[in-house]
Short mmCIF file of C-alpha atoms in Angstrom, two decimals:
data_model
loop_
_atom_site.label_atom_id
_atom_site.label_comp_id
_atom_site.label_asym_id
_atom_site.label_seq_id
_atom_site.Cartn_x
_atom_site.Cartn_y
_atom_site.Cartn_z
CA MET A 1 35.12 -23.27 -78.04
CA SER A 2 32.06 -21.05 -78.02
CA ALA A 3 31.79 -17.89 -80.01
CA MET A 4 30.95 -15.52 -77.17
CA GLY A 5 29.05 -12.69 -78.80
CA ARG A 6 30.91 -10.30 -81.05
CA ILE A 7 34.51 -11.20 -81.91
CA SER A 8 36.46 -7.94 -82.18
CA PRO A 9 39.37 -7.94 -84.64
CA ALA A 10 41.73 -7.04 -81.83
CA ALA A 11 40.79 -10.00 -79.63
CA ALA A 12 42.50 -13.34 -80.14
CA PRO A 13 40.65 -15.62 -82.49
CA PRO A 14 40.84 -19.25 -81.35
CA GLY A 15 44.33 -20.70 -82.03
CA GLY A 16 46.01 -17.35 -82.76
CA TYR A 17 47.10 -13.95 -81.46
CA GLY A 18 44.90 -10.92 -82.01
CA GLY A 19 45.97 -7.85 -83.92
CA THR A 20 46.68 -5.87 -80.77
CA ALA A 21 48.95 -8.53 -79.28
CA LYS A 22 50.90 -8.77 -82.51
CA ALA A 23 51.21 -5.01 -82.90
CA LEU A 24 52.47 -4.66 -79.34
CA HIS A 25 54.92 -7.51 -79.82
CA TRP A 26 56.54 -6.05 -82.93
CA LEU A 27 56.50 -2.48 -81.64
CA VAL A 28 58.24 -3.48 -78.43
CA ALA A 29 60.65 -5.71 -80.37
CA ALA A 30 61.66 -2.80 -82.62
CA LEU A 31 62.08 -0.44 -79.67
CA VAL A 32 64.10 -2.93 -77.64
CA LEU A 33 66.43 -3.63 -80.58
CA ALA A 34 66.86 0.09 -81.20
CA GLY A 35 67.48 0.69 -77.52
CA ILE A 36 70.11 -2.05 -77.35
CA ALA A 37 71.82 -0.79 -80.51
CA MET A 38 71.94 2.75 -79.09
CA GLY A 39 73.09 1.52 -75.71
CA LEU A 40 75.98 -0.48 -77.13
CA THR A 41 76.98 2.37 -79.46
CA MET A 42 76.79 5.22 -76.98
CA VAL A 43 79.01 3.61 -74.36
CA SER A 44 81.65 2.92 -77.01
CA LEU A 45 81.92 6.60 -78.03
CA PRO A 46 84.95 8.34 -76.56
CA GLY A 47 84.77 11.68 -74.76
CA ILE A 48 81.76 13.97 -74.54
CA THR A 49 80.19 14.86 -77.89
CA PRO A 50 76.79 16.20 -78.95
CA THR A 51 76.09 12.85 -80.67
CA LYS A 52 76.79 10.96 -77.48
CA LEU A 53 74.50 13.21 -75.45
CA ARG A 54 71.73 12.81 -78.01
CA LEU A 55 72.11 9.02 -78.02
CA PHE A 56 71.94 8.90 -74.23
CA ASN A 57 68.69 10.87 -74.23
CA TRP A 58 67.06 8.92 -77.05
CA HIS A 59 68.09 5.66 -75.36
CA LYS A 60 66.35 6.78 -72.16
CA TRP A 61 63.21 7.84 -74.03
CA ILE A 62 63.08 4.41 -75.66
CA GLY A 63 63.46 2.78 -72.25
CA VAL A 64 60.55 4.74 -70.79
CA THR A 65 58.40 3.89 -73.82
CA VAL A 66 59.24 0.18 -73.57
CA PHE A 67 58.35 0.21 -69.86
CA ALA A 68 54.97 1.80 -70.58
CA LEU A 69 54.26 -0.59 -73.46
CA ALA A 70 55.29 -3.54 -71.28
CA LEU A 71 52.63 -2.53 -68.77
CA LEU A 72 50.12 -2.38 -71.60
CA ARG A 73 51.21 -5.78 -72.92
CA LEU A 74 50.97 -7.38 -69.51
CA ALA A 75 47.49 -6.01 -68.93
CA TRP A 76 46.43 -7.10 -72.41
CA ARG A 77 47.85 -10.59 -72.00
CA LEU A 78 46.13 -11.07 -68.65
CA ALA A 79 42.82 -10.19 -70.32
CA HIS A 80 43.56 -12.12 -73.51
CA PRO A 81 45.59 -15.27 -72.74
CA ALA A 82 48.07 -16.45 -75.34
CA PRO A 83 46.97 -19.32 -77.59
CA PRO A 84 48.17 -22.79 -76.51
CA LEU A 85 51.03 -24.40 -78.43
CA PRO A 86 50.12 -27.20 -80.84
CA PRO A 87 50.27 -30.72 -79.30
CA SER A 88 53.30 -31.53 -81.48
CA VAL A 89 55.52 -29.35 -79.30
CA PRO A 90 57.29 -31.52 -76.66
CA LEU A 91 56.87 -30.80 -72.96
CA TRP A 92 60.42 -29.59 -72.33
CA GLN A 93 60.02 -27.00 -75.10
CA ARG A 94 56.71 -25.83 -73.64
CA ARG A 95 58.44 -25.32 -70.29
CA ALA A 96 61.42 -23.57 -71.90
CA ALA A 97 59.05 -21.30 -73.82
CA ALA A 98 57.03 -20.43 -70.72
CA LEU A 99 60.20 -19.72 -68.73
CA SER A 100 61.93 -17.65 -71.38
CA HIS A 101 58.81 -15.64 -72.15
CA ALA A 102 58.29 -14.95 -68.44
CA ALA A 103 61.93 -13.92 -68.17
CA LEU A 104 61.54 -11.59 -71.16
CA TYR A 105 58.52 -9.95 -69.54
CA VAL A 106 60.45 -9.47 -66.30
CA LEU A 107 63.33 -7.90 -68.24
CA LEU A 108 60.98 -5.55 -70.10
CA PHE A 109 60.36 -3.96 -66.71
CA ALA A 110 63.63 -4.54 -64.91
CA LEU A 111 65.96 -3.34 -67.65
CA PRO A 112 64.33 0.10 -68.11
CA LEU A 113 63.88 0.46 -64.34
CA SER A 114 67.55 -0.23 -63.64
CA GLY A 115 68.53 2.32 -66.27
CA TYR A 116 66.08 4.88 -64.91
CA PHE A 117 67.38 4.63 -61.37
CA TYR A 118 70.97 4.68 -62.61
CA SER A 119 70.23 7.94 -64.41
CA LEU A 120 68.73 9.43 -61.24
CA ALA A 121 71.63 8.25 -59.08
CA ALA A 122 74.04 9.83 -61.58
CA GLY A 123 72.23 13.18 -61.14
CA PHE A 124 70.43 13.15 -64.50
CA PRO A 125 66.66 13.12 -64.11
CA VAL A 126 64.78 11.87 -67.17
CA VAL A 127 62.78 14.37 -69.20
CA TYR A 128 60.68 12.28 -71.59
CA LEU A 129 61.00 13.50 -75.17
CA GLY A 130 62.72 16.57 -73.73
CA LEU A 131 59.32 17.81 -72.56
CA VAL A 132 57.89 15.82 -69.65
CA PRO A 133 59.97 15.64 -66.46
CA LEU A 134 59.55 12.21 -64.92
CA PRO A 135 59.48 11.59 -61.15
CA GLU A 136 62.77 11.73 -59.28
CA PHE A 137 62.29 8.85 -56.89
CA ILE A 138 65.86 9.20 -55.69
CA GLY A 139 68.34 12.07 -55.78
CA PRO A 140 71.98 11.97 -56.95
CA ASP A 141 73.67 9.16 -55.07
CA PRO A 142 77.33 8.43 -55.85
CA ALA A 143 77.19 5.25 -53.75
CA LEU A 144 74.32 3.78 -55.79
CA LYS A 145 75.71 4.81 -59.17
CA GLN A 146 78.19 1.98 -59.58
CA PRO A 147 75.95 -0.94 -58.51
CA LEU A 148 73.11 0.38 -60.67
CA VAL A 149 75.18 0.72 -63.82
CA VAL A 150 76.52 -2.80 -63.32
CA LEU A 151 72.97 -4.08 -62.83
CA HIS A 152 71.80 -2.29 -65.96
CA HIS A 153 74.63 -3.79 -68.03
CA VAL A 154 74.10 -7.30 -66.61
CA LEU A 155 70.35 -7.14 -67.33
CA ALA A 156 71.06 -5.80 -70.83
CA TRP A 157 73.33 -8.72 -71.68
CA THR A 158 70.79 -11.15 -70.20
CA MET A 159 68.18 -9.58 -72.47
CA ILE A 160 70.49 -9.94 -75.48
CA ALA A 161 71.07 -13.62 -74.67
CA LEU A 162 67.35 -14.29 -74.17
CA LEU A 163 66.51 -12.48 -77.41
CA ALA A 164 69.02 -14.64 -79.29
CA LEU A 165 67.32 -17.71 -77.79
CA HIS A 166 63.86 -16.32 -78.57
CA VAL A 167 64.66 -15.52 -82.21
CA GLY A 168 66.54 -18.82 -82.63
CA ALA A 169 63.60 -20.81 -81.28
CA ALA A 170 61.12 -18.88 -83.44
CA LEU A 171 63.15 -19.63 -86.56
CA LYS A 172 63.42 -23.28 -85.51
CA HIS A 173 59.62 -23.45 -85.46
CA ARG A 174 59.52 -21.87 -88.89
CA TRP A 175 62.22 -23.82 -90.73
CA VAL A 176 62.65 -27.04 -88.77
CA ASP A 177 59.38 -27.89 -87.01
CA ARG A 178 57.12 -26.14 -89.57
CA ASP A 179 54.31 -26.33 -87.02
CA GLY A 180 52.77 -22.92 -87.64
CA VAL A 181 53.96 -21.51 -84.30
CA PHE A 182 56.16 -18.84 -85.93
CA GLU A 183 53.36 -17.72 -88.24
CA ARG A 184 51.07 -17.03 -85.28
CA MET A 185 52.91 -13.78 -84.61
CA LEU A 186 52.96 -12.56 -88.21
CA PRO A 187 50.52 -9.85 -89.33
CA ARG A 188 47.45 -11.40 -90.91
CA ARG A 189 46.62 -10.47 -94.50
CA GLY A 190 43.05 -9.16 -94.35
CA ARG A 191 40.49 -10.05 -91.67
CA PRO A 192 39.48 -13.64 -90.99
CA SER A 193 35.92 -14.54 -91.89
CA ALA A 194 33.66 -16.07 -89.27
CA ALA A 195 34.10 -19.45 -90.96
CA GLU A 196 37.89 -19.15 -90.73
CA ASP A 197 37.59 -18.25 -87.05
CA ALA A 198 35.51 -21.36 -86.46
CA ARG A 199 38.18 -23.53 -88.13
CA GLY A 200 40.75 -22.27 -85.57
CA ARG A 201 43.96 -24.28 -85.79
CA THR A 202 43.19 -25.39 -89.35
CA ARG A 203 43.87 -21.83 -90.49
CA GLU A 204 47.45 -22.31 -89.38
CA GLY A 205 47.70 -25.14 -91.90
CA MET A 206 46.34 -22.87 -94.65
CA LEU A 207 49.02 -20.23 -93.93
CA ARG A 208 51.82 -22.64 -94.69
CA MET B 1 96.71 26.32 -51.35
CA ASN B 2 94.45 27.40 -48.50
CA ARG B 3 91.52 29.65 -49.03
CA ARG B 4 93.13 32.70 -47.49
CA SER B 5 96.13 32.71 -49.79
CA LEU B 6 93.92 31.93 -52.80
CA THR B 7 91.79 34.96 -52.00
CA ALA B 8 94.91 37.09 -51.73
CA LEU B 9 96.16 35.74 -55.05
CA LEU B 10 92.85 36.38 -56.79
CA PHE B 11 92.71 39.95 -55.65
CA ALA B 12 96.34 40.64 -56.34
CA ALA B 13 95.67 39.69 -59.95
CA ALA B 14 92.32 41.50 -60.17
CA PRO B 15 92.07 44.53 -62.39
CA ALA B 16 91.70 47.80 -60.53
CA ALA B 17 88.40 48.56 -62.27
CA VAL B 18 86.42 48.26 -59.06
CA CYS B 19 88.32 49.48 -56.05
CA MET B 20 86.72 48.00 -53.01
CA PRO B 21 87.16 50.17 -49.92
CA ALA B 22 89.05 48.89 -46.93
CA SER B 23 85.76 48.57 -45.07
CA ALA B 24 84.66 45.82 -47.49
CA GLN B 25 84.07 42.48 -45.80
CA ALA B 26 85.05 39.11 -47.13
CA VAL B 27 82.48 36.51 -48.12
CA ASP B 28 82.76 33.33 -46.06
CA ALA B 29 83.13 30.75 -48.84
CA ALA B 30 82.54 27.89 -46.39
CA ARG B 31 79.00 29.14 -45.78
CA SER B 32 78.40 30.24 -49.36
CA ALA B 33 77.70 28.61 -52.69
CA VAL B 34 77.80 29.49 -56.37
CA SER B 35 76.30 27.16 -58.94
CA ALA B 36 75.15 27.11 -62.54
CA THR B 37 72.23 25.05 -63.82
CA PHE B 38 71.84 24.36 -67.51
CA ARG B 39 69.43 22.19 -69.48
CA GLN B 40 70.44 19.48 -71.92
CA MET B 41 67.47 18.24 -73.94
CA GLY B 42 65.21 19.37 -71.13
CA VAL B 43 67.21 17.73 -68.35
CA PRO B 44 68.38 20.19 -65.68
CA VAL B 45 72.03 19.68 -64.73
CA GLU B 46 73.60 21.63 -61.87
CA GLY B 47 77.30 22.23 -61.40
CA ARG B 48 78.96 23.94 -58.47
CA PHE B 49 81.99 26.16 -58.27
CA ALA B 50 84.16 24.87 -55.43
CA ARG B 51 86.48 27.90 -55.29
CA PHE B 52 85.40 31.51 -55.25
CA ALA B 53 86.00 34.66 -53.26
CA GLY B 54 84.05 37.84 -52.70
CA ARG B 55 84.05 41.16 -50.95
CA VAL B 56 80.95 43.11 -50.00
CA VAL B 57 80.25 46.61 -48.71
CA TYR B 58 76.81 46.66 -47.19
CA ASP B 59 75.07 48.88 -44.67
CA PRO B 60 71.36 48.08 -44.22
CA ALA B 61 70.72 51.78 -43.57
CA ARG B 62 72.33 52.81 -46.90
CA PRO B 63 71.64 50.11 -49.53
CA ALA B 64 72.35 52.51 -52.41
CA ASP B 65 76.00 52.60 -51.29
CA ALA B 66 76.36 48.81 -51.40
CA GLN B 67 79.15 47.28 -53.46
CA ALA B 68 80.05 43.71 -54.33
CA ARG B 69 82.88 41.92 -56.07
CA VAL B 70 82.84 38.16 -56.58
CA ASP B 71 85.52 36.17 -58.38
CA VAL B 72 84.98 32.54 -59.29
CA GLU B 73 87.68 30.09 -60.33
CA VAL B 74 86.14 28.46 -63.42
CA ALA B 75 88.40 25.40 -63.21
CA SER B 76 86.68 24.56 -59.92
CA PHE B 77 83.36 23.95 -61.69
CA SER B 78 82.18 20.40 -61.11
CA LEU B 79 79.22 18.41 -62.42
CA GLY B 80 80.14 15.42 -60.28
CA ASP B 81 81.77 13.49 -63.11
CA PRO B 82 85.49 13.85 -63.91
CA GLN B 83 84.93 13.44 -67.67
CA TYR B 84 82.36 16.21 -67.81
CA ASP B 85 84.44 18.43 -65.56
CA ALA B 86 87.48 18.08 -67.81
CA GLU B 87 85.34 18.82 -70.89
CA VAL B 88 83.98 22.05 -69.44
CA ARG B 89 87.49 23.49 -68.98
CA LYS B 90 88.24 23.16 -72.70
CA PRO B 91 88.45 26.15 -75.09
CA ALA B 92 84.98 25.52 -76.54
CA TRP B 93 83.56 26.00 -73.02
CA PHE B 94 85.10 28.01 -70.21
CA ASP B 95 88.61 27.91 -71.71
CA ALA B 96 89.93 27.83 -68.16
CA ALA B 97 93.56 28.01 -69.25
CA ARG B 98 93.13 31.44 -70.88
CA PHE B 99 90.33 32.79 -68.69
CA PRO B 100 90.79 31.28 -65.23
CA ARG B 101 88.33 33.63 -63.55
CA ALA B 102 84.74 34.72 -63.99
CA SER B 103 83.73 37.80 -62.02
CA PHE B 104 80.86 40.01 -61.02
CA ALA B 105 81.29 43.63 -59.97
CA GLY B 106 78.19 45.49 -58.84
CA ALA B 107 77.19 48.64 -57.03
CA GLY B 108 74.01 50.13 -55.61
CA MET B 109 71.20 48.01 -54.23
CA ARG B 110 67.73 49.19 -55.12
CA PRO B 111 64.35 47.76 -54.08
CA ALA B 112 62.62 45.40 -56.52
CA GLY B 113 59.37 43.69 -55.62
CA SER B 114 59.78 41.96 -52.28
CA GLY B 115 63.59 41.97 -52.61
CA TRP B 116 66.42 43.90 -54.20
CA GLN B 117 68.33 44.41 -57.44
CA VAL B 118 72.01 45.09 -57.97
CA PRO B 119 73.20 46.36 -61.35
CA GLY B 120 76.69 45.33 -62.36
CA THR B 121 79.00 43.72 -64.87
CA LEU B 122 79.40 39.98 -65.31
CA THR B 123 82.63 38.96 -67.00
CA ILE B 124 83.08 35.38 -68.23
CA LYS B 125 85.64 34.12 -70.77
CA GLY B 126 86.85 37.67 -71.24
CA ARG B 127 83.43 39.02 -72.25
CA ALA B 128 81.70 41.63 -70.11
CA VAL B 129 77.93 41.89 -70.04
CA ASN B 130 75.86 44.35 -68.02
CA VAL B 131 73.38 42.57 -65.80
CA VAL B 132 70.89 43.34 -63.06
CA VAL B 133 71.03 40.73 -60.32
CA PRO B 134 67.87 40.07 -58.29
CA LEU B 135 68.58 39.12 -54.71
CA ALA B 136 67.20 38.74 -51.21
CA VAL B 137 68.95 39.66 -47.98
CA ARG B 138 68.64 37.63 -44.79
CA ARG B 139 70.22 37.59 -41.38
CA GLU B 140 71.61 34.29 -40.19
CA ALA B 141 73.65 33.43 -37.13
CA GLY B 142 76.35 36.08 -37.15
CA ALA B 143 76.17 36.83 -40.87
CA THR B 144 74.26 38.63 -43.58
CA VAL B 145 73.30 36.29 -46.41
CA PHE B 146 72.71 37.49 -49.99
CA GLU B 147 70.86 34.98 -52.15
CA GLY B 148 69.55 35.06 -55.65
CA SER B 149 69.57 33.59 -59.10
CA LEU B 150 70.44 35.21 -62.38
CA PRO B 151 69.52 33.79 -65.78
CA ILE B 152 72.30 34.37 -68.29
CA ARG B 153 72.73 33.45 -71.96
CA ARG B 154 75.71 31.16 -72.38
CA LEU B 155 76.18 32.08 -76.05
CA ALA B 156 76.62 35.75 -75.08
CA PHE B 157 79.80 34.61 -73.31
CA GLY B 158 80.84 32.11 -75.97
CA ILE B 159 80.33 29.15 -73.66
CA GLY B 160 79.70 26.05 -75.73
CA GLU B 161 81.04 26.99 -79.16
CA GLY B 162 81.38 25.11 -82.42
CA GLU B 163 79.43 21.85 -82.35
CA TRP B 164 77.97 22.81 -78.96
CA LYS B 165 76.24 25.96 -80.21
CA ASP B 166 73.01 24.02 -80.87
CA THR B 167 70.56 25.31 -78.29
CA GLY B 168 68.26 22.40 -79.12
CA LEU B 169 70.82 20.21 -77.36
CA LEU B 170 72.00 22.64 -74.68
CA ALA B 171 69.68 25.51 -73.87
CA ASP B 172 71.07 29.02 -74.19
CA GLU B 173 69.72 30.01 -70.79
CA VAL B 174 71.81 29.06 -67.78
CA ILE B 175 70.70 29.93 -64.24
CA VAL B 176 73.48 31.13 -61.99
CA LYS B 177 72.52 30.67 -58.34
CA PHE B 178 74.44 32.19 -55.48
CA ARG B 179 74.38 32.35 -51.75
CA LEU B 180 76.95 34.64 -50.22
CA ALA B 181 77.36 34.74 -46.44
CA VAL B 182 79.15 37.80 -45.10
CA PRO B 183 80.04 37.42 -41.42
CA GLU B 184 79.44 40.37 -39.15
CA ALA B 185 82.51 42.47 -38.55
CA GLU B 186 84.21 41.97 -35.18
CA LYS B 187 83.09 44.79 -32.90
#
């Protein structure tokens, strides 16, 4: 692996994720969890109350933000490929990881999109943060309302299932495999020195 | 109940405050519309009143003698969702059980900019507020059409009380839009 000119702190050092990738990962994770929590809560509230209306709006703002961040993450990942898994990880797990991560990326777009179009079909355009009206690609459409809400719920539960798998697998790497894979996504304490960068994978061993 | 008997019922119950002359013509509700648009956290939401009736006196040669009376059945307000519609009839909102009708009574059209203005009284939920309604007049096939929109303050009428008073959630300003088609009298 050649050191190609300046290594910026945001770019991925060999064998690990860069600061930007990690920040985006945890930011999106927090927003998705908050969005799911709000979504599950708001549909369980009876009647029409100010709290319910507020939750619906915040939930939509989170969805728009996740969509935008997902675009950013995708662009970043295409420019900065993820580090390869250590050779100790068996092939079927590599495939499962690739599949589930791809599915998560797809859901990061599809879930907010389905919600967005459901909102439009229900006659409620989205005004981001209560300030910025977002495009109304479709008008109120009673026929589309039902299929779209079903789609949004199905995708949400798929996301919940995939997240459970994702978190479960991450913890398996931490507590069972102890192969340093989990630690790759944790915030680094201080900046790596050039010598540490050159050691690459060995740094993973030092973190344990 | 068909529209004709509803109109008769509305005007039988109407107070005699504005006596419309016999020459007043009925608004054709089938070619007309009354709606209210409000904003919740920035999102515009429009609801339409399905049932309303009106009478208009209008001679293009004598606009100052124009008169109008419009009565709207508040229970006919619909946002397209049964849950929301039921909510809006409750006492904190329109209180449709106690105040089944909202009405506008106006007289005297005067020029304003490229259109007109009609001063009058808007009564909703038992509260009367003086307003000046901007409007435009058009001729359509066989009818005179009066169109306009009037911003009102919902809190002035007590619409959305208690926990709904927060204008950060639901803006105070509500835009009432109307289109009233008055067919030409049979000659």
